[in-house]
């Protein structure tokens, strides 16, 4: 089993008063972890450090008990990184792009051909090897980025916003493929799209301004925060009052003039009952999106 341990990791960018990561601590074993938080929470900074793109100020990171600073080359070859933005060499063909990263990862050509054949077939891009990357759709480019991350059979996968910009069908397909890869790997998925990970994550990690807020299983998180949201039936003509006053995670028309609305309380106060005293309360379970809104709401 692979074990990645992070202790008191801190990173402060020059000129910034608030650290991008502040004494961050987490332990990861095989499985999928959703790393959640809004922009600026520290998700990408964490990935940059793990991918050796960025130095950290203080703290320790160990992989299977060894400090990664002492096994930098070994750790680098154990890691596959899919960056947030589509940083592709647009002038290259898909094959040349993957070949380039195979060389960087020191994969011999016989192994590369076997790996690229398997990976591209699984991702549905085997027929694109001669295509220039500039001619591909956003969804296909995401698959190419994931393919390069999988080269070398890495034991740790860092996927930064892997479904960004994809249509629902592409998102589901890519999410299912990622789930297949987690049996013997540590897979960290940085995202602010909660629905990408709520059904596949072993655990979720909530980050805020570089701090670790929570790390636990989805079921434990939902149990802990089970009382943060309530669902009501609200007349459509009055909905603007509720939008202005409350954090709303779900809204659905159930009748011509009636809406089913889930309201999430602020992390700093309970839901005000003043506007809700005449609304019908519906029993409904808390969702991970409710927890996200609760933890990060500014209302």
mmCIF file of C-alpha atoms in Angstrom:
data_model
loop_
_atom_site.group_PDB
_atom_site.id
_atom_site.type_symbol
_atom_site.label_atom_id
_atom_site.label_comp_id
_atom_site.label_asym_id
_atom_site.label_seq_id
_atom_site.Cartn_x
_atom_site.Cartn_y
_atom_site.Cartn_z
ATOM 1 C CA UNK A 1 0.000 0.000 0.000
ATOM 2 C CA UNK A 2 1.206 3.520 -0.859
ATOM 3 C CA UNK A 3 1.215 6.115 1.906
ATOM 4 C CA UNK A 4 1.675 9.850 1.319
ATOM 5 C CA UNK A 5 1.955 11.898 4.497
ATOM 6 C CA UNK A 6 2.064 15.689 4.710
ATOM 7 C CA UNK A 7 2.935 17.419 7.970
ATOM 8 C CA UNK A 8 2.642 21.156 8.718
ATOM 9 C CA UNK A 9 3.182 22.186 5.091
ATOM 10 C CA UNK A 10 3.421 25.957 4.662
ATOM 11 C CA UNK A 11 3.944 28.054 1.533
ATOM 12 C CA UNK A 12 3.789 31.824 1.323
ATOM 13 C CA UNK A 13 4.081 33.602 -2.024
ATOM 14 C CA UNK A 14 6.240 36.707 -2.143
ATOM 15 C CA UNK A 15 4.241 39.823 -1.350
ATOM 16 C CA UNK A 16 1.248 37.889 0.027
ATOM 17 C CA UNK A 17 0.254 38.401 3.661
ATOM 18 C CA UNK A 18 -1.777 35.167 3.871
ATOM 19 C CA UNK A 19 0.047 31.873 3.204
ATOM 20 C CA UNK A 20 -1.219 29.854 0.250
ATOM 21 C CA UNK A 21 -0.796 26.795 2.501
ATOM 22 C CA UNK A 22 -0.745 27.158 6.265
ATOM 23 C CA UNK A 23 0.403 24.174 8.363
ATOM 24 C CA UNK A 24 -1.488 21.822 6.069
ATOM 25 C CA UNK A 25 -1.591 18.249 7.321
ATOM 26 C CA UNK A 26 -3.043 15.152 5.630
ATOM 27 C CA UNK A 27 -2.476 11.437 5.081
ATOM 28 C CA UNK A 28 -3.388 9.641 1.857
ATOM 29 C CA UNK A 29 -3.448 5.930 1.032
ATOM 30 C CA UNK A 30 -4.752 4.099 -2.045
ATOM 31 C CA UNK A 31 -8.058 5.504 -3.281
ATOM 32 C CA UNK A 32 -9.641 8.715 -4.529
ATOM 33 C CA UNK A 33 -9.556 11.903 -2.496
ATOM 34 C CA UNK A 34 -11.520 14.994 -3.427
ATOM 35 C CA UNK A 35 -9.548 18.133 -2.578
ATOM 36 C CA UNK A 36 -12.235 20.786 -2.343
ATOM 37 C CA UNK A 37 -12.239 24.525 -1.969
ATOM 38 C CA UNK A 38 -12.899 27.765 -3.861
ATOM 39 C CA UNK A 39 -10.284 29.528 -5.957
ATOM 40 C CA UNK A 40 -7.413 30.585 -3.711
ATOM 41 C CA UNK A 41 -7.991 27.820 -1.160
ATOM 42 C CA UNK A 42 -4.549 26.295 -1.821
ATOM 43 C CA UNK A 43 -5.466 23.311 -3.990
ATOM 44 C CA UNK A 44 -3.228 24.120 -6.951
ATOM 45 C CA UNK A 45 -0.378 25.215 -4.661
ATOM 46 C CA UNK A 46 -0.495 21.817 -2.948
ATOM 47 C CA UNK A 47 -0.318 20.089 -6.334
ATOM 48 C CA UNK A 48 2.532 22.309 -7.554
ATOM 49 C CA UNK A 49 4.549 21.367 -4.475
ATOM 50 C CA UNK A 50 3.854 17.639 -4.824
ATOM 51 C CA UNK A 51 4.735 17.811 -8.523
ATOM 52 C CA UNK A 52 8.036 19.562 -7.664
ATOM 53 C CA UNK A 53 7.048 22.645 -9.626
ATOM 54 C CA UNK A 54 7.124 24.810 -6.511
ATOM 55 C CA UNK A 55 9.262 24.785 -3.369
ATOM 56 C CA UNK A 56 7.617 24.882 0.048
ATOM 57 C CA UNK A 57 8.756 26.951 3.024
ATOM 58 C CA UNK A 58 8.342 24.590 5.967
ATOM 59 C CA UNK A 59 6.910 21.165 6.727
ATOM 60 C CA UNK A 60 7.638 17.606 5.631
ATOM 61 C CA UNK A 61 6.274 15.290 2.959
ATOM 62 C CA UNK A 62 6.981 11.557 3.136
ATOM 63 C CA UNK A 63 6.207 8.804 0.648
ATOM 64 C CA UNK A 64 6.146 5.303 2.091
ATOM 65 C CA UNK A 65 8.096 6.579 5.082
ATOM 66 C CA UNK A 66 10.837 8.396 3.119
ATOM 67 C CA UNK A 67 11.194 12.157 2.903
ATOM 68 C CA UNK A 68 10.544 13.156 -0.714
ATOM 69 C CA UNK A 69 13.502 15.544 -0.611
ATOM 70 C CA UNK A 70 15.729 12.493 -0.136
ATOM 71 C CA UNK A 71 14.111 10.501 -2.955
ATOM 72 C CA UNK A 72 13.276 13.316 -5.358
ATOM 73 C CA UNK A 73 13.873 11.337 -8.556
ATOM 74 C CA UNK A 74 12.111 8.207 -7.311
ATOM 75 C CA UNK A 75 9.138 10.242 -6.101
ATOM 76 C CA UNK A 76 8.923 12.179 -9.357
ATOM 77 C CA UNK A 77 8.744 8.933 -11.339
ATOM 78 C CA UNK A 78 6.020 7.664 -9.004
ATOM 79 C CA UNK A 79 3.796 10.625 -9.777
ATOM 80 C CA UNK A 80 1.500 11.543 -12.658
ATOM 81 C CA UNK A 81 0.254 15.134 -12.896
ATOM 82 C CA UNK A 82 -2.644 16.481 -14.943
ATOM 83 C CA UNK A 83 -2.523 20.295 -14.690
ATOM 84 C CA UNK A 84 -5.588 22.478 -14.383
ATOM 85 C CA UNK A 85 -5.164 24.335 -17.651
ATOM 86 C CA UNK A 86 -4.730 22.679 -21.006
ATOM 87 C CA UNK A 87 -0.988 23.244 -21.233
ATOM 88 C CA UNK A 88 -0.449 21.325 -24.427
ATOM 89 C CA UNK A 89 1.969 21.772 -27.299
ATOM 90 C CA UNK A 90 -0.674 22.599 -29.865
ATOM 91 C CA UNK A 91 1.653 22.078 -32.834
ATOM 92 C CA UNK A 92 2.436 18.484 -31.850
ATOM 93 C CA UNK A 93 0.507 15.394 -32.804
ATOM 94 C CA UNK A 94 -1.007 13.441 -29.933
ATOM 95 C CA UNK A 95 1.570 10.681 -30.435
ATOM 96 C CA UNK A 96 4.552 13.074 -30.328
ATOM 97 C CA UNK A 97 3.138 14.790 -27.250
ATOM 98 C CA UNK A 98 2.833 11.491 -25.378
ATOM 99 C CA UNK A 99 6.238 10.360 -26.652
ATOM 100 C CA UNK A 100 7.787 13.585 -25.335
ATOM 101 C CA UNK A 101 6.450 12.958 -21.824
ATOM 102 C CA UNK A 102 7.508 9.324 -21.974
ATOM 103 C CA UNK A 103 11.079 10.518 -22.589
ATOM 104 C CA UNK A 104 10.849 12.914 -19.648
ATOM 105 C CA UNK A 105 9.670 10.017 -17.494
ATOM 106 C CA UNK A 106 12.532 7.826 -18.782
ATOM 107 C CA UNK A 107 10.203 5.186 -20.204
ATOM 108 C CA UNK A 108 11.863 2.992 -22.818
ATOM 109 C CA UNK A 109 10.196 2.937 -26.213
ATOM 110 C CA UNK A 110 9.028 -0.678 -26.088
ATOM 111 C CA UNK A 111 7.224 -0.046 -22.809
ATOM 112 C CA UNK A 112 5.936 3.288 -24.110
ATOM 113 C CA UNK A 113 4.314 1.713 -27.170
ATOM 114 C CA UNK A 114 2.635 -0.919 -25.012
ATOM 115 C CA UNK A 115 1.445 1.654 -22.470
ATOM 116 C CA UNK A 116 0.230 4.201 -24.980
ATOM 117 C CA UNK A 117 -1.695 1.522 -26.866
ATOM 118 C CA UNK A 118 -3.492 0.431 -23.682
ATOM 119 C CA UNK A 119 -4.100 3.918 -22.244
ATOM 120 C CA UNK A 120 -5.340 5.537 -25.461
ATOM 121 C CA UNK A 121 -7.728 2.667 -26.142
ATOM 122 C CA UNK A 122 -9.138 2.921 -22.636
ATOM 123 C CA UNK A 123 -9.567 6.680 -23.035
ATOM 124 C CA UNK A 124 -11.041 6.426 -26.512
ATOM 125 C CA UNK A 125 -8.311 8.456 -28.224
ATOM 126 C CA UNK A 126 -6.388 5.691 -30.028
ATOM 127 C CA UNK A 127 -7.646 6.989 -33.365
ATOM 128 C CA UNK A 128 -6.266 10.476 -32.676
ATOM 129 C CA UNK A 129 -2.544 9.671 -32.582
ATOM 130 C CA UNK A 130 -1.785 11.437 -35.856
ATOM 131 C CA UNK A 131 -4.002 14.431 -35.147
ATOM 132 C CA UNK A 132 -2.475 17.758 -34.151
ATOM 133 C CA UNK A 133 -3.528 18.770 -30.674
ATOM 134 C CA UNK A 134 -4.710 22.137 -31.981
ATOM 135 C CA UNK A 135 -7.501 20.356 -33.877
ATOM 136 C CA UNK A 136 -8.947 18.566 -30.829
ATOM 137 C CA UNK A 137 -12.001 19.504 -28.803
ATOM 138 C CA UNK A 138 -11.688 20.502 -25.158
ATOM 139 C CA UNK A 139 -12.865 17.075 -24.027
ATOM 140 C CA UNK A 140 -10.318 15.279 -26.189
ATOM 141 C CA UNK A 141 -7.528 17.530 -24.928
ATOM 142 C CA UNK A 142 -8.488 16.627 -21.358
ATOM 143 C CA UNK A 143 -8.171 12.943 -22.249
ATOM 144 C CA UNK A 144 -4.737 13.521 -23.795
ATOM 145 C CA UNK A 145 -3.608 15.298 -20.612
ATOM 146 C CA UNK A 146 -4.867 12.403 -18.527
ATOM 147 C CA UNK A 147 -3.110 9.929 -20.842
ATOM 148 C CA UNK A 148 0.262 11.625 -20.280
ATOM 149 C CA UNK A 149 -0.324 11.585 -16.520
ATOM 150 C CA UNK A 150 -0.879 7.815 -16.646
ATOM 151 C CA UNK A 151 2.331 7.073 -18.555
ATOM 152 C CA UNK A 152 4.809 5.138 -16.414
ATOM 153 C CA UNK A 153 2.066 3.589 -14.271
ATOM 154 C CA UNK A 154 2.416 6.176 -11.480
ATOM 155 C CA UNK A 155 1.283 5.283 -7.964
ATOM 156 C CA UNK A 156 0.132 8.839 -7.271
ATOM 157 C CA UNK A 157 -2.144 10.783 -9.623
ATOM 158 C CA UNK A 158 -2.676 14.525 -9.213
ATOM 159 C CA UNK A 159 -5.672 15.676 -11.238
ATOM 160 C CA UNK A 160 -6.292 19.426 -11.093
ATOM 161 C CA UNK A 161 -9.840 20.276 -12.259
ATOM 162 C CA UNK A 162 -9.897 17.264 -14.635
ATOM 163 C CA UNK A 163 -13.471 17.835 -15.835
ATOM 164 C CA UNK A 164 -13.298 21.608 -16.262
ATOM 165 C CA UNK A 165 -15.062 22.730 -19.430
ATOM 166 C CA UNK A 166 -16.489 19.302 -20.268
ATOM 167 C CA UNK A 167 -20.091 18.637 -21.163
ATOM 168 C CA UNK A 168 -22.083 16.320 -18.818
ATOM 169 C CA UNK A 169 -21.503 13.205 -20.938
ATOM 170 C CA UNK A 170 -17.727 13.787 -21.137
ATOM 171 C CA UNK A 171 -17.617 14.555 -17.401
ATOM 172 C CA UNK A 172 -19.323 11.289 -16.460
ATOM 173 C CA UNK A 173 -17.132 9.247 -18.800
ATOM 174 C CA UNK A 174 -13.915 10.762 -17.482
ATOM 175 C CA UNK A 175 -15.065 10.446 -13.865
ATOM 176 C CA UNK A 176 -15.815 6.744 -14.334
ATOM 177 C CA UNK A 177 -12.425 6.149 -15.932
ATOM 178 C CA UNK A 178 -10.657 7.906 -13.066
ATOM 179 C CA UNK A 179 -12.525 5.687 -10.596
ATOM 180 C CA UNK A 180 -11.086 2.625 -12.351
ATOM 181 C CA UNK A 181 -7.544 3.893 -11.800
ATOM 182 C CA UNK A 182 -7.765 4.158 -8.005
ATOM 183 C CA UNK A 183 -7.574 0.506 -6.999
ATOM 184 C CA UNK A 184 -3.813 0.574 -6.368
ATOM 185 C CA UNK A 185 -3.117 4.286 -6.606
ATOM 186 C CA UNK A 186 -3.471 7.445 -4.582
ATOM 187 C CA UNK A 187 -5.651 9.740 -6.689
ATOM 188 C CA UNK A 188 -6.033 13.372 -5.604
ATOM 189 C CA UNK A 189 -8.663 15.353 -7.494
ATOM 190 C CA UNK A 190 -8.614 19.111 -6.924
ATOM 191 C CA UNK A 191 -11.948 20.637 -7.845
ATOM 192 C CA UNK A 192 -14.703 23.017 -6.828
ATOM 193 C CA UNK A 193 -17.273 20.885 -8.677
ATOM 194 C CA UNK A 194 -18.576 18.772 -5.802
ATOM 195 C CA UNK A 195 -20.587 16.441 -8.035
ATOM 196 C CA UNK A 196 -17.323 15.265 -9.633
ATOM 197 C CA UNK A 197 -16.236 13.438 -6.513
ATOM 198 C CA UNK A 198 -19.142 12.897 -4.106
ATOM 199 C CA UNK A 199 -19.918 9.431 -5.511
ATOM 200 C CA UNK A 200 -16.350 8.175 -6.100
ATOM 201 C CA UNK A 201 -14.169 9.680 -3.352
ATOM 202 C CA UNK A 202 -12.804 7.585 -0.509
ATOM 203 C CA UNK A 203 -12.458 10.801 1.465
ATOM 204 C CA UNK A 204 -12.885 14.516 0.911
ATOM 205 C CA UNK A 205 -10.479 17.230 1.990
ATOM 206 C CA UNK A 206 -11.817 20.751 2.512
ATOM 207 C CA UNK A 207 -9.276 23.581 2.227
ATOM 208 C CA UNK A 208 -9.829 27.239 3.069
ATOM 209 C CA UNK A 209 -7.136 29.912 2.775
ATOM 210 C CA UNK A 210 -4.473 27.235 3.023
ATOM 211 C CA UNK A 211 -5.924 25.626 6.143
ATOM 212 C CA UNK A 212 -7.297 22.105 6.400
ATOM 213 C CA UNK A 213 -10.932 22.367 7.486
ATOM 214 C CA UNK A 214 -11.938 18.713 7.229
ATOM 215 C CA UNK A 215 -10.658 15.358 5.993
ATOM 216 C CA UNK A 216 -13.053 12.440 6.290
ATOM 217 C CA UNK A 217 -15.283 10.052 4.368
ATOM 218 C CA UNK A 218 -18.306 11.498 2.595
ATOM 219 C CA UNK A 219 -20.678 9.619 4.913
ATOM 220 C CA UNK A 220 -18.951 10.934 8.046
ATOM 221 C CA UNK A 221 -18.935 14.480 6.710
ATOM 222 C CA UNK A 222 -22.656 14.310 5.889
ATOM 223 C CA UNK A 223 -23.411 12.906 9.333
ATOM 224 C CA UNK A 224 -21.426 15.654 11.053
ATOM 225 C CA UNK A 225 -23.188 18.408 9.112
ATOM 226 C CA UNK A 226 -26.626 16.806 8.859
ATOM 227 C CA UNK A 227 -28.407 19.781 10.452
ATOM 228 C CA UNK A 228 -27.006 22.592 8.321
ATOM 229 C CA UNK A 229 -29.728 22.544 5.655
ATOM 230 C CA UNK A 230 -33.509 22.415 5.453
ATOM 231 C CA UNK A 231 -35.845 22.124 2.492
ATOM 232 C CA UNK A 232 -39.068 24.109 2.163
ATOM 233 C CA UNK A 233 -41.928 24.698 -0.223
ATOM 234 C CA UNK A 234 -41.898 28.400 -1.077
ATOM 235 C CA UNK A 235 -44.306 30.404 -3.277
ATOM 236 C CA UNK A 236 -42.605 31.394 -6.500
ATOM 237 C CA UNK A 237 -43.703 35.013 -6.180
ATOM 238 C CA UNK A 238 -41.740 35.387 -2.937
ATOM 239 C CA UNK A 239 -38.542 33.608 -3.971
ATOM 240 C CA UNK A 240 -36.450 36.754 -4.441
ATOM 241 C CA UNK A 241 -36.782 37.527 -0.734
ATOM 242 C CA UNK A 242 -35.250 34.163 0.089
ATOM 243 C CA UNK A 243 -32.502 34.439 -2.509
ATOM 244 C CA UNK A 244 -31.457 37.771 -0.983
ATOM 245 C CA UNK A 245 -31.574 36.477 2.574
ATOM 246 C CA UNK A 246 -30.365 32.865 2.488
ATOM 247 C CA UNK A 247 -27.796 30.496 0.999
ATOM 248 C CA UNK A 248 -29.719 28.332 -1.460
ATOM 249 C CA UNK A 249 -28.189 25.085 -2.703
ATOM 250 C CA UNK A 250 -31.175 23.656 -4.551
ATOM 251 C CA UNK A 251 -34.263 25.102 -6.221
ATOM 252 C CA UNK A 252 -36.812 23.145 -8.235
ATOM 253 C CA UNK A 253 -40.322 23.884 -9.448
ATOM 254 C CA UNK A 254 -42.778 21.306 -8.052
ATOM 255 C CA UNK A 255 -46.002 23.065 -9.020
ATOM 256 C CA UNK A 256 -46.888 26.010 -11.211
ATOM 257 C CA UNK A 257 -46.496 28.559 -8.410
ATOM 258 C CA UNK A 258 -44.474 26.550 -5.911
ATOM 259 C CA UNK A 259 -40.749 25.881 -5.549
ATOM 260 C CA UNK A 260 -38.855 23.280 -3.526
ATOM 261 C CA UNK A 261 -35.906 25.156 -2.026
ATOM 262 C CA UNK A 262 -32.988 23.900 0.079
ATOM 263 C CA UNK A 263 -31.577 26.557 2.377
ATOM 264 C CA UNK A 264 -28.138 26.195 3.981
ATOM 265 C CA UNK A 265 -27.339 28.114 7.121
ATOM 266 C CA UNK A 266 -24.237 30.249 7.411
ATOM 267 C CA UNK A 267 -21.219 28.815 9.221
ATOM 268 C CA UNK A 268 -21.536 31.745 11.619
ATOM 269 C CA UNK A 269 -25.251 31.621 12.423
ATOM 270 C CA UNK A 270 -28.379 29.511 12.320
ATOM 271 C CA UNK A 271 -31.045 29.796 9.642
ATOM 272 C CA UNK A 272 -33.315 32.708 10.442
ATOM 273 C CA UNK A 273 -36.872 31.466 10.888
ATOM 274 C CA UNK A 274 -38.561 34.835 10.350
ATOM 275 C CA UNK A 275 -39.291 34.301 6.654
ATOM 276 C CA UNK A 276 -39.788 30.560 6.983
ATOM 277 C CA UNK A 277 -42.422 30.266 9.690
ATOM 278 C CA UNK A 278 -45.252 29.882 7.168
ATOM 279 C CA UNK A 279 -43.338 27.599 4.758
ATOM 280 C CA UNK A 280 -43.844 23.843 4.662
ATOM 281 C CA UNK A 281 -40.726 21.976 5.819
ATOM 282 C CA UNK A 282 -39.745 18.887 3.768
ATOM 283 C CA UNK A 283 -37.547 16.140 5.159
ATOM 284 C CA UNK A 284 -34.486 15.847 2.949
ATOM 285 C CA UNK A 285 -30.923 14.645 3.555
ATOM 286 C CA UNK A 286 -27.964 17.008 3.578
ATOM 287 C CA UNK A 287 -25.705 16.798 0.508
ATOM 288 C CA UNK A 288 -21.989 17.421 0.024
ATOM 289 C CA UNK A 289 -22.886 20.537 -1.969
ATOM 290 C CA UNK A 290 -24.765 21.810 1.094
ATOM 291 C CA UNK A 291 -21.632 21.272 3.206
ATOM 292 C CA UNK A 292 -19.504 23.076 0.621
ATOM 293 C CA UNK A 293 -21.866 26.062 0.636
ATOM 294 C CA UNK A 294 -21.955 26.052 4.444
ATOM 295 C CA UNK A 295 -18.164 26.049 4.792
ATOM 296 C CA UNK A 296 -17.449 28.646 2.119
ATOM 297 C CA UNK A 297 -20.475 30.927 2.125
ATOM 298 C CA UNK A 298 -19.911 34.639 2.650
ATOM 299 C CA UNK A 299 -23.552 35.384 3.519
#
